[in-house]
PDB file of C-alpha atoms in Angstrom:
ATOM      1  CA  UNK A   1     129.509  83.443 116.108  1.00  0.00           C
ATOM      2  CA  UNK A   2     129.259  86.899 114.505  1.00  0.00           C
ATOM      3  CA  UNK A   3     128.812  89.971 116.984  1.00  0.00           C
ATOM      4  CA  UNK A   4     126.891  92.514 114.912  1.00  0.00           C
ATOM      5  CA  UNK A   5     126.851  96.143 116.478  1.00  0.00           C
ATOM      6  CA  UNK A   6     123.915  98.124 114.742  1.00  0.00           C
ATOM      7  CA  UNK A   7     125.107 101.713 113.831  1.00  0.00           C
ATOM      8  CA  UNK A   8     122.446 104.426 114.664  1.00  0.00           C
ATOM      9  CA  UNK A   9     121.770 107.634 112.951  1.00  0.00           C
ATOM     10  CA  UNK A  10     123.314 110.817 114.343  1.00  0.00           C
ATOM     11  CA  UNK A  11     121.112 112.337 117.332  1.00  0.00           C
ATOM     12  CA  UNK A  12     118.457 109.275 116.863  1.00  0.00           C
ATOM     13  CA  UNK A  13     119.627 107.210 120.151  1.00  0.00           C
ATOM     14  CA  UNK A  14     119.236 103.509 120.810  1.00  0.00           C
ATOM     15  CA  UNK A  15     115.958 102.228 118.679  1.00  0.00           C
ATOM     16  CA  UNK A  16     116.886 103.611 115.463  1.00  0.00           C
ATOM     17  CA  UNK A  17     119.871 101.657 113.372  1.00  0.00           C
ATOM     18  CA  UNK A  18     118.512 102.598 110.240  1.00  0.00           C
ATOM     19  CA  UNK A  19     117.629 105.708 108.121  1.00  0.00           C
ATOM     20  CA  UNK A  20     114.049 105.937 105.918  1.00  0.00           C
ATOM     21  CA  UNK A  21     114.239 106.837 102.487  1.00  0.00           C
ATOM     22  CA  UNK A  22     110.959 109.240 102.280  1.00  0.00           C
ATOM     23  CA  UNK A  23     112.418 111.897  99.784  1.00  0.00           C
ATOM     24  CA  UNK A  24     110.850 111.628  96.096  1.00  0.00           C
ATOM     25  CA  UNK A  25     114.574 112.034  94.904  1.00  0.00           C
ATOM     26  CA  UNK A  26     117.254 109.649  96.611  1.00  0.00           C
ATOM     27  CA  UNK A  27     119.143 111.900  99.031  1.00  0.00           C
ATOM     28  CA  UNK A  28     122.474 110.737  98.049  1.00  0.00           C
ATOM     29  CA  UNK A  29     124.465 113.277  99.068  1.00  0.00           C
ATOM     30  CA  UNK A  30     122.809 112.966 102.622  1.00  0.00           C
ATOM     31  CA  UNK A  31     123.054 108.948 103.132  1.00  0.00           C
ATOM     32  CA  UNK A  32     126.700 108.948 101.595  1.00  0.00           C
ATOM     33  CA  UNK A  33     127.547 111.792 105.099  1.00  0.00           C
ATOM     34  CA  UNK A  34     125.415 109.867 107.292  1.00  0.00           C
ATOM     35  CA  UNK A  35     127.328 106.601 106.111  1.00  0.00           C
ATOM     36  CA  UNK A  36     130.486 108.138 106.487  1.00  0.00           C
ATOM     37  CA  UNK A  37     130.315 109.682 109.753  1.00  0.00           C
ATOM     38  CA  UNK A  38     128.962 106.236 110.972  1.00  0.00           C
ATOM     39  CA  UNK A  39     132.208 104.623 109.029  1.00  0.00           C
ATOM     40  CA  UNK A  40     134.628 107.339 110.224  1.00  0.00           C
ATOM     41  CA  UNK A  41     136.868 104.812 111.708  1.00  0.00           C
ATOM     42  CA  UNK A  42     137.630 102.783 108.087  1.00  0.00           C
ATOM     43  CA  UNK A  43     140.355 103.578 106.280  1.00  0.00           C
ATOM     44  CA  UNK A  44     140.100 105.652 103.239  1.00  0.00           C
ATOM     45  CA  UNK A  45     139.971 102.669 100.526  1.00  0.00           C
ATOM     46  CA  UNK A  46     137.062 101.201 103.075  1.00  0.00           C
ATOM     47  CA  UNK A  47     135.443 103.919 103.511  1.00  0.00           C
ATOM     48  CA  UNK A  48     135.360 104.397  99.631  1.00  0.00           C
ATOM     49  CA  UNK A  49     134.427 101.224  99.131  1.00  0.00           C
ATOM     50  CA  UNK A  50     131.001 101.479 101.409  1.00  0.00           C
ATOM     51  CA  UNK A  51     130.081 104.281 100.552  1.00  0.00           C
ATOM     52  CA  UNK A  52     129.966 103.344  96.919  1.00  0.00           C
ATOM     53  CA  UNK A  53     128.052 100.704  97.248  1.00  0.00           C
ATOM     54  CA  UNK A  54     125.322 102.337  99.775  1.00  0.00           C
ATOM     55  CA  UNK A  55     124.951 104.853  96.775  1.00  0.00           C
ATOM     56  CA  UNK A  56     124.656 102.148  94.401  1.00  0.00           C
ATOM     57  CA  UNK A  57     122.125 100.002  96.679  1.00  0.00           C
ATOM     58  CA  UNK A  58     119.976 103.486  97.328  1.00  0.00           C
ATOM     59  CA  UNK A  59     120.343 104.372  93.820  1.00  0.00           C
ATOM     60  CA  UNK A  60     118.662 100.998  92.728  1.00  0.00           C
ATOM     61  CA  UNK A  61     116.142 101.037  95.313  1.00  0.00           C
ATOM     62  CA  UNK A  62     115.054 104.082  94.056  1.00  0.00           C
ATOM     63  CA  UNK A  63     114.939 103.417  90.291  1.00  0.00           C
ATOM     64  CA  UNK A  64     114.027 100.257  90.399  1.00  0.00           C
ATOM     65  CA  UNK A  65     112.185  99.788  93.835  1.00  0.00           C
ATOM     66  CA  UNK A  66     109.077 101.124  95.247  1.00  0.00           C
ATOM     67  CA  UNK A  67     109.071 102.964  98.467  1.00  0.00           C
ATOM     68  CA  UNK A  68     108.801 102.949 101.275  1.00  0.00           C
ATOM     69  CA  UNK A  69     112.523 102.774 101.545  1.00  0.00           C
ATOM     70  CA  UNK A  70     115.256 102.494 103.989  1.00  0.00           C
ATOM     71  CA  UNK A  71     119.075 101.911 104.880  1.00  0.00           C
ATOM     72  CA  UNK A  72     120.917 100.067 107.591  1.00  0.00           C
ATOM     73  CA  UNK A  73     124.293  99.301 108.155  1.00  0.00           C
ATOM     74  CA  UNK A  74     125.993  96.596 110.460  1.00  0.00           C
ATOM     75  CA  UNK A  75     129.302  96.633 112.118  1.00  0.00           C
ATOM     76  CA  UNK A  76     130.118  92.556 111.830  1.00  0.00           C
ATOM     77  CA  UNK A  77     133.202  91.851 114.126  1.00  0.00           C
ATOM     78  CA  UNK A  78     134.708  88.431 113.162  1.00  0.00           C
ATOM     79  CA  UNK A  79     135.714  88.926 110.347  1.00  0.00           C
ATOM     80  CA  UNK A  80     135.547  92.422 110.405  1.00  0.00           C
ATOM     81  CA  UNK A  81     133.061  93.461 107.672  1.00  0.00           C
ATOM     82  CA  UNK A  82     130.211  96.681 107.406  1.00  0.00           C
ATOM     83  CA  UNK A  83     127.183  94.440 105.969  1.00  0.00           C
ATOM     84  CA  UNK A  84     124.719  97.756 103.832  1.00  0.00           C
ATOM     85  CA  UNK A  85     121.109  96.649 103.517  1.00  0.00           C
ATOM     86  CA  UNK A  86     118.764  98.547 101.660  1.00  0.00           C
ATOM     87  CA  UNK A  87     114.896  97.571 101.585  1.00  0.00           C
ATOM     88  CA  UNK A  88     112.204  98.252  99.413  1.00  0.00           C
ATOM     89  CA  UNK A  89     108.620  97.321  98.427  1.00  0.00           C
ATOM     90  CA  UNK A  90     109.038  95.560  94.979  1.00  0.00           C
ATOM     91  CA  UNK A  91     109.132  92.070  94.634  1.00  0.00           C
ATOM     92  CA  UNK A  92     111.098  92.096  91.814  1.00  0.00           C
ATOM     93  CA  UNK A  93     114.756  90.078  91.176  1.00  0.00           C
ATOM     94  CA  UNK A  94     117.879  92.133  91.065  1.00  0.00           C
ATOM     95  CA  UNK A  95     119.850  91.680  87.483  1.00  0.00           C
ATOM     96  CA  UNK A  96     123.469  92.345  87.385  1.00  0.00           C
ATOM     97  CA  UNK A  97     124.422  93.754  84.376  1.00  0.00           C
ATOM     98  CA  UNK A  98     121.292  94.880  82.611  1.00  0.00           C
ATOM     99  CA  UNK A  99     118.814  98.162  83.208  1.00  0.00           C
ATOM    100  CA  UNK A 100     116.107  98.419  82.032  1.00  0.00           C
ATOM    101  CA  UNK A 101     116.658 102.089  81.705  1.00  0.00           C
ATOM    102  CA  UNK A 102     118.613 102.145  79.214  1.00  0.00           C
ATOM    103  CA  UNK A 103     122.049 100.571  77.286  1.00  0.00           C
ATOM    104  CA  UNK A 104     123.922 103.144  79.650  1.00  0.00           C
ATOM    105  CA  UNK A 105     122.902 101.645  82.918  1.00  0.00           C
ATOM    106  CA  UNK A 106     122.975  98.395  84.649  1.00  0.00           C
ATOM    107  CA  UNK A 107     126.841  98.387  86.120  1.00  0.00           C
ATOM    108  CA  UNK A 108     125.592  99.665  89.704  1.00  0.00           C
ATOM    109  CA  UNK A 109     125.227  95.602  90.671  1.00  0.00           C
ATOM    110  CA  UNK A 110     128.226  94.739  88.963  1.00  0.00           C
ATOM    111  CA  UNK A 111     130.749  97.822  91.271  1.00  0.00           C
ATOM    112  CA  UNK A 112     128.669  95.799  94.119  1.00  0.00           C
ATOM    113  CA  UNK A 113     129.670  92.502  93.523  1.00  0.00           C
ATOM    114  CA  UNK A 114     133.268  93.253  92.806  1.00  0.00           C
ATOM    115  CA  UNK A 115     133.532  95.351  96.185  1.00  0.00           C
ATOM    116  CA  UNK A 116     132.000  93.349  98.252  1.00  0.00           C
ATOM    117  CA  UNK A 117     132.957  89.806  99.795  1.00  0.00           C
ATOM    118  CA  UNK A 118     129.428  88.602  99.408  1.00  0.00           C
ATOM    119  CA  UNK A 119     125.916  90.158  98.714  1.00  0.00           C
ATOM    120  CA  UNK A 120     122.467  89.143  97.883  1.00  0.00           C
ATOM    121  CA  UNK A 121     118.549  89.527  98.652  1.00  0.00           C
ATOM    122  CA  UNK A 122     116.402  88.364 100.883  1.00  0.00           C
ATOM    123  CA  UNK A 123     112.767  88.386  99.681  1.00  0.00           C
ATOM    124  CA  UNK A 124     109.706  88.960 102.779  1.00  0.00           C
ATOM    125  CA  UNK A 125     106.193  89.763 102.852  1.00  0.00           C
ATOM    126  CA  UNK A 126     106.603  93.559 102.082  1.00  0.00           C
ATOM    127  CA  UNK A 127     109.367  92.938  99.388  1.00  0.00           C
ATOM    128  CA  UNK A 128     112.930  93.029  99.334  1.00  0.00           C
ATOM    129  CA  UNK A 129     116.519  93.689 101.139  1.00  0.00           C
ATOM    130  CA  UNK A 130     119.456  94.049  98.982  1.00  0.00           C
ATOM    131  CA  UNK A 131     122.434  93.680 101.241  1.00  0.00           C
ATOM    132  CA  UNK A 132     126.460  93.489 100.915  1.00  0.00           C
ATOM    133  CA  UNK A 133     129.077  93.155 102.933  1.00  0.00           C
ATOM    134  CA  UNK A 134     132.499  95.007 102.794  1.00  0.00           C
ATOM    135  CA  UNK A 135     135.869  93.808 104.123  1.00  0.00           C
ATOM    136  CA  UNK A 136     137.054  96.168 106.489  1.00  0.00           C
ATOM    137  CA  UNK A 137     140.479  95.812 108.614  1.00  0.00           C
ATOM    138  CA  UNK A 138     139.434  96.327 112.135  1.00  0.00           C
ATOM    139  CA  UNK A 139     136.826  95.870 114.284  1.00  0.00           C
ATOM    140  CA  UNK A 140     134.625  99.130 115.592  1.00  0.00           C
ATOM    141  CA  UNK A 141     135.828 101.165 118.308  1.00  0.00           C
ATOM    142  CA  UNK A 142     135.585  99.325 121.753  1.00  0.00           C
ATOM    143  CA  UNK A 143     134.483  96.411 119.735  1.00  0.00           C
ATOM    144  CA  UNK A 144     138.363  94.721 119.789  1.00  0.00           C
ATOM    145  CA  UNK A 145     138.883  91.207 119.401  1.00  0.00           C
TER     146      UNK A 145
END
């Protein structure tokens, strides 16, 4: 069995292992620092790894979505892996490949598959979670095997 550790936004305490996606814009800039101080302990190629693909799983949510939106991330210790869900309210399937925003979009899904060991979407009553999870090397601090 798995042990996850939920990773909680700076100053928000026990309660709060996520961050919501209210801004009209995505706030990339500010969930790519809040990622990486949460990641700090990756290496560099890990760290670059998730935090492309959180900007690629907000980016989606918010052109293709409908809000309300929000991020989580998951420490997963065995194997070690940082599983990124991001949740929104449409219903809709994601397509790998294609936009429908134009000829010059659509390769956000395809960074995410090739970075990640697995991903996918779970569909619920208030629409969807895109999630995938990232190989990392070692387990969280005071998380060891």
């Amino acid at each position: 069995m798995r042990r996850v550790t939920l990773i909680h936004e700076d100053g928000a305490g026990p309660g709060a292992p996520a961050r919501d996606l209210t801004e009209e814009v995505p706030p990339l800039v500010q969930v790519r620092r809040w990622a990486g101080r949460a990641l700090s302990d990756l290496t560099d190629d890990e760290l670059g790894d998730c935090l492309l693909v959180v900007t690629e799983l907000v980016a989606n949510a918010y052109d293709h979505g409908e809000g309300p939106r929000r991020v989580r991330l998951h420490r997963l210790v065995r194997p070690c892996s940082v599983r990124i869900e991001v949740d929104d309210a449409a219903p809709g399937e994601v397509v790998v490949g294609r936009s429908r925003l134009g000829s010059h979009r659509g390769r956000g899904m395809v960074l995410v598959a090739n970075l990640s060991a697995d991903w996918g979407v779970e569909h619920g009553e208030r629409g969807k979670t895109v999630w995938a999870e990232v190989a990392c090397s070692a387990p969280p601090p005071g998380e060891g095997s």
